[in-house]
mmCIF file of C-alpha atoms in Angstrom:
data_model
loop_
_atom_site.group_PDB
_atom_site.id
_atom_site.type_symbol
_atom_site.label_atom_id
_atom_site.label_comp_id
_atom_site.label_asym_id
_atom_site.label_seq_id
_atom_site.Cartn_x
_atom_site.Cartn_y
_atom_site.Cartn_z
ATOM 1 C CA MET K 1 18.609 11.878 12.323
ATOM 2 C CA SER K 2 15.513 12.632 14.206
ATOM 3 C CA VAL K 3 13.117 10.089 14.947
ATOM 4 C CA ALA K 4 10.298 11.599 12.559
ATOM 5 C CA ALA K 5 13.002 11.578 9.677
ATOM 6 C CA HIS K 6 14.415 8.160 10.378
ATOM 7 C CA ILE K 7 10.431 6.882 10.227
ATOM 8 C CA PHE K 8 9.665 8.780 7.170
ATOM 9 C CA ARG K 9 12.619 6.911 5.165
ATOM 10 C CA TRP K 10 11.550 3.497 6.213
ATOM 11 C CA VAL K 11 8.075 4.678 5.246
ATOM 12 C CA VAL K 12 9.364 5.872 1.615
ATOM 13 C CA LEU K 13 11.211 2.756 1.102
ATOM 14 C CA THR K 14 8.716 0.323 2.258
ATOM 15 C CA VAL K 15 6.072 2.046 -0.010
ATOM 16 C CA PHE K 16 8.681 1.903 -2.913
ATOM 17 C CA THR K 17 9.357 -1.758 -2.257
ATOM 18 C CA ALA K 18 5.974 -2.711 -2.440
ATOM 19 C CA ILE K 19 5.300 -0.854 -5.641
ATOM 20 C CA THR K 20 7.970 -2.728 -7.102
ATOM 21 C CA LEU K 21 7.984 -6.060 -5.696
ATOM 22 C CA VAL K 22 4.084 -6.431 -5.546
ATOM 23 C CA PRO K 23 3.596 -6.661 -9.211
ATOM 24 C CA LEU K 24 6.409 -9.135 -9.704
ATOM 25 C CA LEU K 25 5.111 -11.414 -6.695
ATOM 26 C CA TRP K 26 1.289 -11.296 -8.722
ATOM 27 C CA LEU K 27 2.958 -11.936 -11.998
ATOM 28 C CA LEU K 28 4.914 -14.919 -10.641
ATOM 29 C CA LEU K 29 1.879 -16.379 -8.485
ATOM 30 C CA SER K 30 -0.196 -16.153 -11.525
ATOM 31 C CA ALA K 31 2.093 -17.909 -13.986
ATOM 32 C CA PHE K 32 1.230 -21.117 -11.720
ATOM 33 C CA LYS K 33 -2.842 -20.776 -12.100
ATOM 34 C CA THR K 34 -5.346 -21.753 -14.814
ATOM 35 C CA ASN K 35 -7.152 -19.486 -16.813
ATOM 36 C CA THR K 36 -10.042 -20.316 -14.941
ATOM 37 C CA GLU K 37 -8.501 -19.895 -11.732
ATOM 38 C CA LEU K 38 -6.763 -16.783 -12.467
ATOM 39 C CA PHE K 39 -10.322 -14.697 -13.320
ATOM 40 C CA ALA K 40 -11.808 -16.467 -10.479
ATOM 41 C CA SER K 41 -9.512 -15.569 -7.749
ATOM 42 C CA PRO K 42 -6.666 -13.054 -9.563
ATOM 43 C CA PHE K 43 -5.008 -12.589 -6.224
ATOM 44 C CA GLY K 44 -5.002 -15.789 -4.112
ATOM 45 C CA LEU K 45 -2.706 -18.415 -4.191
ATOM 46 C CA PRO K 46 -2.616 -21.407 -6.707
ATOM 47 C CA ALA K 47 -4.955 -23.999 -5.967
ATOM 48 C CA HIS K 48 -2.209 -26.540 -7.283
ATOM 49 C CA TRP K 49 1.401 -25.653 -7.610
ATOM 50 C CA SER K 50 2.745 -26.986 -10.907
ATOM 51 C CA PHE K 51 5.375 -25.758 -13.551
ATOM 52 C CA ASN K 52 3.055 -27.523 -16.235
ATOM 53 C CA ASN K 53 2.389 -23.601 -17.480
ATOM 54 C CA PHE K 54 6.345 -23.192 -17.710
ATOM 55 C CA VAL K 55 6.589 -26.372 -19.899
ATOM 56 C CA ASN K 56 3.898 -25.897 -21.840
ATOM 57 C CA ALA K 57 4.923 -22.183 -22.741
ATOM 58 C CA TRP K 58 8.378 -23.490 -23.599
ATOM 59 C CA ASN K 59 7.098 -25.813 -25.716
ATOM 60 C CA ALA K 60 4.136 -23.864 -27.443
ATOM 61 C CA HIS K 61 6.583 -21.653 -29.339
ATOM 62 C CA PRO K 62 10.324 -21.609 -29.758
ATOM 63 C CA LEU K 63 11.083 -19.599 -26.717
ATOM 64 C CA TYR K 64 14.900 -21.110 -26.725
ATOM 65 C CA LEU K 65 15.143 -19.090 -30.073
ATOM 66 C CA TYR K 66 13.554 -16.005 -28.890
ATOM 67 C CA MET K 67 15.519 -16.541 -25.690
ATOM 68 C CA ARG K 68 18.992 -16.851 -27.898
ATOM 69 C CA ASN K 69 17.998 -13.973 -30.083
ATOM 70 C CA SER K 70 17.760 -11.814 -27.080
ATOM 71 C CA LEU K 71 21.111 -12.743 -25.381
ATOM 72 C CA GLY K 72 22.686 -12.596 -28.671
ATOM 73 C CA ALA K 73 21.335 -9.049 -29.418
ATOM 74 C CA ALA K 74 21.724 -7.674 -26.038
ATOM 75 C CA ALA K 75 25.461 -8.888 -25.544
ATOM 76 C CA LEU K 76 26.652 -7.707 -29.027
ATOM 77 C CA SER K 77 25.179 -4.188 -28.721
ATOM 78 C CA ALA K 78 26.316 -4.075 -24.946
ATOM 79 C CA ALA K 79 30.293 -4.785 -26.474
ATOM 80 C CA ILE K 80 29.734 -2.412 -29.202
ATOM 81 C CA ILE K 81 29.057 0.490 -26.886
ATOM 82 C CA ILE K 82 31.471 -0.394 -24.189
ATOM 83 C CA VAL K 83 34.526 -0.725 -26.829
ATOM 84 C CA ALA K 84 33.117 2.877 -28.636
ATOM 85 C CA SER K 85 32.559 4.276 -24.902
ATOM 86 C CA LEU K 86 35.661 3.637 -23.677
ATOM 87 C CA MET K 87 37.994 5.005 -26.653
ATOM 88 C CA ALA K 88 35.364 8.179 -26.739
ATOM 89 C CA SER K 89 35.690 8.792 -22.689
ATOM 90 C CA TYR K 90 39.455 8.288 -23.295
ATOM 91 C CA ALA K 91 39.593 10.871 -25.650
ATOM 92 C CA LEU K 92 37.734 13.280 -23.631
ATOM 93 C CA LEU K 93 40.355 12.968 -20.892
ATOM 94 C CA HIS K 94 42.563 15.273 -23.189
ATOM 95 C CA GLN K 95 41.504 18.943 -23.194
ATOM 96 C CA PHE K 96 41.100 20.183 -26.737
ATOM 97 C CA ARG K 97 38.896 23.014 -28.053
ATOM 98 C CA LEU K 98 35.602 21.068 -28.869
ATOM 99 C CA ASN K 99 36.019 19.182 -25.689
ATOM 100 C CA ARG K 100 32.729 20.332 -23.954
ATOM 101 C CA THR K 101 31.165 20.311 -27.662
ATOM 102 C CA THR K 102 31.913 16.944 -28.330
ATOM 103 C CA PHE K 103 30.530 15.664 -24.737
ATOM 104 C CA GLY K 104 27.520 17.625 -25.410
ATOM 105 C CA TYR K 105 26.709 15.781 -28.788
ATOM 106 C CA LEU K 106 27.575 12.650 -27.439
ATOM 107 C CA MET K 107 25.212 12.995 -24.640
ATOM 108 C CA PHE K 108 22.602 14.594 -26.831
ATOM 109 C CA GLY K 109 21.047 11.302 -27.733
ATOM 110 C CA ILE K 110 19.725 10.911 -24.100
ATOM 111 C CA LEU K 111 17.062 13.838 -24.960
ATOM 112 C CA LEU K 112 16.021 12.446 -28.283
ATOM 113 C CA PRO K 113 12.461 10.871 -28.068
ATOM 114 C CA VAL K 114 12.675 7.215 -29.392
ATOM 115 C CA ASN K 115 9.489 7.461 -31.601
ATOM 116 C CA ALA K 116 11.264 10.070 -33.489
ATOM 117 C CA LEU K 117 13.733 7.892 -34.761
ATOM 118 C CA MET K 118 11.548 4.585 -35.713
ATOM 119 C CA THR K 119 11.021 5.940 -38.951
ATOM 120 C CA PRO K 120 14.715 6.985 -40.153
ATOM 121 C CA ILE K 121 16.197 4.339 -38.446
ATOM 122 C CA PHE K 122 13.712 1.373 -39.954
ATOM 123 C CA PHE K 123 14.441 2.622 -43.739
ATOM 124 C CA ILE K 124 18.154 2.761 -42.628
ATOM 125 C CA VAL K 125 18.023 -1.049 -41.687
ATOM 126 C CA VAL K 126 16.037 -1.935 -44.707
ATOM 127 C CA PHE K 127 18.472 -0.209 -47.022
ATOM 128 C CA LEU K 128 21.479 -2.042 -45.439
ATOM 129 C CA ASN K 129 19.849 -5.078 -45.913
ATOM 130 C CA LEU K 130 19.594 -5.873 -42.227
ATOM 131 C CA TYR K 131 16.129 -6.257 -41.394
ATOM 132 C CA ASN K 132 15.191 -9.402 -39.716
ATOM 133 C CA SER K 133 18.725 -9.692 -38.603
ATOM 134 C CA VAL K 134 19.985 -10.142 -34.975
ATOM 135 C CA VAL K 135 23.000 -7.825 -35.837
ATOM 136 C CA GLY K 136 21.014 -5.270 -37.424
ATOM 137 C CA LEU K 137 18.834 -4.863 -34.253
ATOM 138 C CA SER K 138 22.251 -5.194 -32.323
ATOM 139 C CA LEU K 139 23.568 -2.326 -34.249
ATOM 140 C CA VAL K 140 20.275 -0.169 -33.398
ATOM 141 C CA TYR K 141 20.607 -0.961 -29.951
ATOM 142 C CA ALA K 142 24.459 -0.016 -29.830
ATOM 143 C CA GLY K 143 23.194 3.719 -31.369
ATOM 144 C CA LEU K 144 20.382 4.073 -29.085
ATOM 145 C CA PHE K 145 21.663 3.004 -25.805
ATOM 146 C CA PHE K 146 25.551 4.240 -26.267
ATOM 147 C CA PRO K 147 24.780 7.702 -24.492
ATOM 148 C CA LEU K 148 23.936 5.540 -21.420
ATOM 149 C CA GLY K 149 26.736 3.307 -21.587
ATOM 150 C CA PHE K 150 29.076 6.532 -22.404
ATOM 151 C CA LEU K 151 27.909 8.487 -19.208
ATOM 152 C CA VAL K 152 28.566 5.619 -17.044
ATOM 153 C CA ILE K 153 32.328 4.750 -18.362
ATOM 154 C CA LYS K 154 33.017 8.372 -18.708
ATOM 155 C CA THR K 155 32.065 9.407 -15.054
ATOM 156 C CA TYR K 156 34.051 6.268 -13.899
ATOM 157 C CA MET K 157 36.896 7.238 -15.933
ATOM 158 C CA ASP K 158 37.249 10.671 -15.228
ATOM 159 C CA THR K 159 38.018 9.476 -11.205
ATOM 160 C CA THR K 160 41.757 8.166 -12.714
ATOM 161 C CA PRO K 161 44.174 10.227 -10.979
ATOM 162 C CA GLU K 162 46.122 12.411 -12.984
ATOM 163 C CA ALA K 163 49.317 11.442 -11.469
ATOM 164 C CA ILE K 164 48.929 8.111 -12.842
ATOM 165 C CA LEU K 165 48.698 9.453 -16.443
ATOM 166 C CA GLU K 166 51.821 11.706 -15.631
ATOM 167 C CA ALA K 167 53.924 9.399 -14.393
ATOM 168 C CA ALA K 168 52.962 6.805 -17.467
ATOM 169 C CA ARG K 169 53.994 9.608 -19.664
ATOM 170 C CA LEU K 170 57.084 10.439 -17.766
ATOM 171 C CA ASP K 171 58.224 6.651 -18.104
ATOM 172 C CA GLY K 172 57.780 6.787 -22.058
ATOM 173 C CA ALA K 173 54.091 5.287 -22.429
ATOM 174 C CA GLY K 174 52.771 6.626 -25.482
ATOM 175 C CA PHE K 175 48.637 7.276 -25.984
ATOM 176 C CA HIS K 176 48.021 4.104 -26.920
ATOM 177 C CA ASP K 177 50.244 2.356 -24.234
ATOM 178 C CA ILE K 178 48.113 4.684 -21.696
ATOM 179 C CA PHE K 179 44.942 3.459 -23.095
ATOM 180 C CA PHE K 180 45.371 -0.216 -23.073
ATOM 181 C CA ARG K 181 47.726 -0.855 -20.093
ATOM 182 C CA ILE K 182 46.135 1.873 -17.449
ATOM 183 C CA ILE K 183 43.176 3.222 -18.636
ATOM 184 C CA VAL K 184 41.146 -0.299 -19.638
ATOM 185 C CA PRO K 185 42.510 -1.760 -16.232
ATOM 186 C CA LEU K 186 41.207 1.001 -14.211
ATOM 187 C CA THR K 187 37.996 1.444 -15.914
ATOM 188 C CA ALA K 188 36.905 -2.195 -16.054
ATOM 189 C CA PRO K 189 34.478 -2.073 -12.988
ATOM 190 C CA GLY K 190 32.989 1.015 -14.607
ATOM 191 C CA ALA K 191 32.637 -1.278 -17.811
ATOM 192 C CA VAL K 192 30.957 -3.902 -16.461
ATOM 193 C CA THR K 193 28.477 -1.645 -14.977
ATOM 194 C CA ALA K 194 27.707 -0.350 -18.131
ATOM 195 C CA GLY K 195 27.422 -3.574 -19.584
ATOM 196 C CA ILE K 196 25.046 -4.910 -16.859
ATOM 197 C CA PHE K 197 22.769 -1.566 -17.562
ATOM 198 C CA LEU K 198 22.904 -1.889 -21.402
ATOM 199 C CA PHE K 199 22.430 -5.856 -21.447
ATOM 200 C CA ILE K 200 19.484 -5.571 -19.184
ATOM 201 C CA THR K 201 18.110 -2.291 -21.330
ATOM 202 C CA ALA K 202 18.601 -4.106 -24.823
ATOM 203 C CA PHE K 203 17.580 -7.279 -23.623
ATOM 204 C CA ASN K 204 13.894 -6.086 -22.560
ATOM 205 C CA GLU K 205 13.620 -3.544 -25.401
ATOM 206 C CA LEU K 206 10.180 -4.440 -27.273
ATOM 207 C CA LEU K 207 9.597 -1.355 -29.439
ATOM 208 C CA PHE K 208 12.293 -1.647 -32.318
ATOM 209 C CA ALA K 209 12.464 -5.483 -31.855
ATOM 210 C CA SER K 210 8.914 -5.341 -33.021
ATOM 211 C CA ILE K 211 9.340 -3.182 -35.936
ATOM 212 C CA LEU K 212 12.627 -4.390 -37.439
ATOM 213 C CA THR K 213 11.901 -8.379 -37.125
ATOM 214 C CA THR K 214 8.771 -10.514 -38.369
ATOM 215 C CA ASP K 215 10.640 -13.783 -39.000
ATOM 216 C CA THR K 216 11.053 -16.284 -36.058
ATOM 217 C CA ASP K 217 14.343 -16.850 -36.511
ATOM 218 C CA ALA K 218 15.223 -13.158 -35.128
ATOM 219 C CA GLN K 219 12.564 -12.026 -33.182
ATOM 220 C CA THR K 220 13.835 -11.585 -29.171
ATOM 221 C CA MET K 221 12.134 -12.803 -26.054
ATOM 222 C CA GLN K 222 9.987 -9.655 -25.552
ATOM 223 C CA VAL K 223 8.332 -10.424 -28.889
ATOM 224 C CA GLY K 224 7.653 -13.747 -28.547
ATOM 225 C CA VAL K 225 5.540 -13.296 -25.097
ATOM 226 C CA ARG K 226 2.934 -11.605 -27.517
ATOM 227 C CA TYR K 227 2.108 -15.011 -29.105
ATOM 228 C CA PHE K 228 0.412 -16.211 -26.134
ATOM 229 C CA LEU K 229 -2.103 -13.118 -26.399
ATOM 230 C CA THR K 230 -3.856 -13.398 -29.881
ATOM 231 C CA THR K 231 -7.043 -11.510 -31.368
ATOM 232 C CA TYR K 232 -9.331 -14.960 -30.776
ATOM 233 C CA ALA K 233 -7.786 -16.613 -27.841
ATOM 234 C CA ALA K 234 -5.622 -15.502 -24.644
ATOM 235 C CA ASN K 235 -3.979 -17.891 -22.423
ATOM 236 C CA TYR K 236 -2.640 -15.628 -19.620
ATOM 237 C CA PRO K 237 -0.972 -17.979 -17.341
ATOM 238 C CA LEU K 238 1.140 -19.250 -20.401
ATOM 239 C CA ALA K 239 1.958 -15.785 -21.150
ATOM 240 C CA PHE K 240 2.850 -15.037 -17.658
ATOM 241 C CA ALA K 241 5.083 -18.143 -17.375
ATOM 242 C CA ALA K 242 6.957 -17.236 -20.681
ATOM 243 C CA THR K 243 7.408 -13.474 -19.375
ATOM 244 C CA VAL K 244 8.958 -14.843 -15.796
ATOM 245 C CA ILE K 245 11.166 -17.150 -18.186
ATOM 246 C CA GLY K 246 12.329 -13.936 -20.215
ATOM 247 C CA ILE K 247 12.825 -11.551 -17.413
ATOM 248 C CA ALA K 248 15.094 -14.309 -15.515
ATOM 249 C CA PRO K 249 18.308 -13.641 -17.296
ATOM 250 C CA THR K 250 18.087 -10.055 -16.072
ATOM 251 C CA VAL K 251 17.315 -10.290 -12.721
ATOM 252 C CA VAL K 252 19.802 -13.143 -12.141
ATOM 253 C CA VAL K 253 22.377 -11.125 -13.722
ATOM 254 C CA TYR K 254 21.315 -8.057 -11.483
ATOM 255 C CA ILE K 255 21.596 -9.825 -8.502
ATOM 256 C CA LEU K 256 24.930 -11.099 -8.940
ATOM 257 C CA LEU K 257 26.508 -8.174 -9.966
ATOM 258 C CA SER K 258 24.581 -5.744 -8.092
ATOM 259 C CA ASP K 259 27.591 -4.504 -6.135
ATOM 260 C CA ARG K 260 29.210 -3.502 -9.223
ATOM 261 C CA ILE K 261 26.593 -1.212 -9.842
ATOM 262 C CA VAL K 262 26.684 0.439 -6.850
ATOM 263 C CA GLU K 263 30.600 1.062 -6.989
ATOM 264 C CA ALA K 264 30.488 2.644 -10.333
ATOM 265 C CA MET K 265 27.641 5.086 -9.882
ATOM 266 C CA THR K 266 29.127 6.154 -6.724
ATOM 267 C CA ALA K 267 32.584 6.387 -8.164
ATOM 268 C CA GLY K 268 31.867 10.312 -9.325
ATOM 269 C CA SER K 269 31.005 11.412 -5.599
ATOM 270 C CA ILE K 270 34.251 10.026 -4.287
ATOM 271 C CA LYS K 271 37.051 11.351 -6.780
#
């Protein structure tokens, strides 16, 4: 690699890192300021470092309840998608007449605009009496984000050596035995990676959480943060503190398990 190419690469990485981290750092610093200080010096350091905003934000609204709902909806939807994706990916390992058509149909959801699904999903959820329900929200997330989980898991499952499957068949292993004893253990890293992506995506979702929940008992963290910004009053530091609390779980999950993500996303390239 030439010197110019090396410099260009580092410039691009530096710019991308700044674009990603600067807003996050500004949000974190603003969470320690007062409203007056925020408008007087929006890009300066806080005059007094205190966790009062975080404590007040936690006590002002039932953030613990919003957090529980977000975690529950994200975890349940991710579990549903992982199970469904494992079974669908295993079925597509076997060649049959409509194999490619089925794959295209399952991936078609990635191309659909989410806004086009708002009205039908709303009426379906209401009809099933799942409105204002964490379970109903989880099922919606499972349907919306299934193509993402399916893509990650199928990409990883396709790297399973055919020789292992043939040896299992010769030893008398049946269709279900191969799935539970070979496919699932070998695809576990891909399933974990899909679970991380799905958990983060569902945890941060706002549109359907706003549409399908109006009761505090069912609303998520992303919806709860909006209560700090009303028509007649806006306490931005408290809102920023609540936002930091809300994004903390996904940031921690990503940092702890980022190596799993890299492993699964590069699996298809080293098959």
